[in-house]
Every structure is written in structure tokens, then in C-alpha cells.
PDB file of C-alpha atoms in Angstrom:
ATOM      1  CA  MET A  14       0.000   0.000   0.000  1.00 87.00           C
ATOM      2  CA  GLU A  15       1.340   3.427  -0.975  1.00 94.00           C
ATOM      3  CA  ARG A  16       2.010   5.998   1.754  1.00 96.00           C
ATOM      4  CA  SER A  17      -0.441   8.385   0.060  1.00 96.00           C
ATOM      5  CA  GLU A  18      -3.187   5.746   0.323  1.00 97.00           C
ATOM      6  CA  ILE A  19      -2.341   5.120   3.989  1.00 97.00           C
ATOM      7  CA  LEU A  20      -2.442   8.858   4.696  1.00 98.00           C
ATOM      8  CA  SER A  21      -5.809   9.148   2.952  1.00 98.00           C
ATOM      9  CA  LYS A  22      -7.281   6.365   5.098  1.00 98.00           C
ATOM     10  CA  ILE A  23      -5.822   7.888   8.269  1.00 98.00           C
ATOM     11  CA  ASN A  24      -7.317  11.248   7.302  1.00 98.00           C
ATOM     12  CA  GLU A  25     -10.742   9.579   6.976  1.00 98.00           C
ATOM     13  CA  VAL A  26     -10.425   8.312  10.560  1.00 98.00           C
ATOM     14  CA  PHE A  27      -9.339  11.744  11.823  1.00 98.00           C
ATOM     15  CA  VAL A  28     -12.252  13.472  10.066  1.00 97.00           C
ATOM     16  CA  ASP A  29     -14.691  10.942  11.538  1.00 97.00           C
ATOM     17  CA  VAL A  30     -13.330  10.889  15.105  1.00 97.00           C
ATOM     18  CA  LEU A  31     -12.726  14.633  15.350  1.00 96.00           C
ATOM     19  CA  ASP A  32     -15.941  15.456  13.467  1.00 95.00           C
ATOM     20  CA  ASN A  33     -14.142  17.987  11.275  1.00 95.00           C
ATOM     21  CA  GLU A  34     -14.858  17.599   7.561  1.00 95.00           C
ATOM     22  CA  GLU A  35     -12.272  20.240   6.643  1.00 95.00           C
ATOM     23  CA  LEU A  36      -9.357  18.604   8.464  1.00 96.00           C
ATOM     24  CA  VAL A  37      -6.418  17.642   6.253  1.00 96.00           C
ATOM     25  CA  ILE A  38      -3.474  15.950   7.916  1.00 97.00           C
ATOM     26  CA  THR A  39       0.060  15.433   6.634  1.00 98.00           C
ATOM     27  CA  GLU A  40       2.904  13.195   7.750  1.00 98.00           C
ATOM     28  CA  GLU A  41       4.217  16.121   9.798  1.00 98.00           C
ATOM     29  CA  THR A  42       0.925  16.738  11.636  1.00 98.00           C
ATOM     30  CA  THR A  43       1.147  16.490  15.441  1.00 97.00           C
ATOM     31  CA  ALA A  44      -1.453  16.687  18.193  1.00 96.00           C
ATOM     32  CA  ALA A  45      -0.361  20.275  18.812  1.00 96.00           C
ATOM     33  CA  ASP A  46      -1.463  21.141  15.246  1.00 96.00           C
ATOM     34  CA  VAL A  47      -5.061  19.938  15.717  1.00 96.00           C
ATOM     35  CA  GLU A  48      -7.135  21.683  18.372  1.00 93.00           C
ATOM     36  CA  GLU A  49      -9.521  18.750  18.919  1.00 94.00           C
ATOM     37  CA  TRP A  50      -6.714  16.160  19.277  1.00 96.00           C
ATOM     38  CA  ASP A  51      -6.374  15.571  23.023  1.00 96.00           C
ATOM     39  CA  SER A  52      -5.556  12.476  25.079  1.00 94.00           C
ATOM     40  CA  LEU A  53      -9.096  11.077  24.881  1.00 96.00           C
ATOM     41  CA  THR A  54      -9.413  11.558  21.130  1.00 96.00           C
ATOM     42  CA  HIS A  55      -5.916  10.110  20.727  1.00 96.00           C
ATOM     43  CA  ILE A  56      -7.249   6.797  22.056  1.00 96.00           C
ATOM     44  CA  GLN A  57     -10.256   7.012  19.739  1.00 98.00           C
ATOM     45  CA  LEU A  58      -7.972   7.764  16.779  1.00 98.00           C
ATOM     46  CA  VAL A  59      -5.730   4.780  17.553  1.00 98.00           C
ATOM     47  CA  VAL A  60      -8.720   2.435  17.871  1.00 98.00           C
ATOM     48  CA  GLY A  61     -10.217   3.799  14.646  1.00 98.00           C
ATOM     49  CA  ILE A  62      -6.960   3.343  12.772  1.00 98.00           C
ATOM     50  CA  GLU A  63      -6.521  -0.181  14.133  1.00 98.00           C
ATOM     51  CA  LYS A  64     -10.012  -1.069  12.887  1.00 98.00           C
ATOM     52  CA  LYS A  65      -9.492   0.636   9.513  1.00 97.00           C
ATOM     53  CA  PHE A  66      -6.283  -1.297   8.826  1.00 97.00           C
ATOM     54  CA  GLY A  67      -7.104  -4.511  10.721  1.00 97.00           C
ATOM     55  CA  ILE A  68      -4.000  -4.243  12.918  1.00 97.00           C
ATOM     56  CA  ARG A  69      -3.101  -3.751  16.589  1.00 97.00           C
ATOM     57  CA  PHE A  70      -0.472  -1.432  18.033  1.00 97.00           C
ATOM     58  CA  THR A  71       1.490  -2.013  21.220  1.00 96.00           C
ATOM     59  CA  SER A  72       1.533   0.732  23.835  1.00 96.00           C
ATOM     60  CA  ALA A  73       5.302   1.053  23.251  1.00 96.00           C
ATOM     61  CA  GLU A  74       4.700   1.769  19.547  1.00 95.00           C
ATOM     62  CA  ILE A  75       2.037   4.357  20.319  1.00 96.00           C
ATOM     63  CA  GLN A  76       4.252   6.149  22.842  1.00 95.00           C
ATOM     64  CA  LYS A  77       7.055   6.531  20.259  1.00 95.00           C
ATOM     65  CA  TRP A  78       4.902   8.458  17.779  1.00 96.00           C
ATOM     66  CA  ASN A  79       5.668  12.164  17.503  1.00 96.00           C
ATOM     67  CA  ASN A  80       3.640  12.806  14.357  1.00 97.00           C
ATOM     68  CA  VAL A  81       1.346  11.147  11.820  1.00 98.00           C
ATOM     69  CA  GLY A  82       4.325  10.032   9.706  1.00 98.00           C
ATOM     70  CA  GLU A  83       5.659   7.911  12.570  1.00 97.00           C
ATOM     71  CA  MET A  84       2.192   6.410  12.997  1.00 97.00           C
ATOM     72  CA  MET A  85       2.274   5.577   9.288  1.00 97.00           C
ATOM     73  CA  ASP A  86       5.663   3.890   9.716  1.00 97.00           C
ATOM     74  CA  SER A  87       4.073   1.526  12.257  1.00 97.00           C
ATOM     75  CA  ILE A  88       1.218   0.774   9.853  1.00 97.00           C
ATOM     76  CA  VAL A  89       3.672   0.012   7.022  1.00 96.00           C
ATOM     77  CA  GLU A  90       5.597  -2.370   9.286  1.00 94.00           C
ATOM     78  CA  LYS A  91       2.397  -4.304  10.064  1.00 91.00           C
ATOM     79  CA  ALA A  92       0.898  -4.307   6.574  1.00 79.00           C
TER      80      ALA A  92
END
């Protein structure tokens, strides 16, 4: 799966969870860049992404992420 396709699917999850149709994320996007992205929505985003891709992340993987690109790296490793 291409990184652009992964990013598109992640963006769908973000739009759904954060209820913001105009949200566009990039690989550089961090929680600080998105007002609605707090600790509670972070959990919802992770669960949504796990469901979307049919994978599971470890808590160690999740804690290492500093931006969406690092999240994508974990998805690529599991795909």
C-alpha cells in the first residue's frame, strides 16, 4: 500500500473521530497542530486506525509516535 493511500485512510479516521470535515493531515501533523486532538481523542484515533487497517499497536509503539508520519511507519511495518 502506498504511503499516500495510507495517509488518505488515516485522514478519513481523523475526520470521523474529530468530526471535522475540513481537516487535512500530513505526515508532519502532530497533536499540537489539531485543536480537537487531546488524550481522549488520541485513544479514539488509535482504535479507529486499528479497525481501519485490521491491525493492533502495542503501547510502546504508540508512545514513540511524535507525528502522523511515525504512525504511518508503524502501519507500514504491520501491513
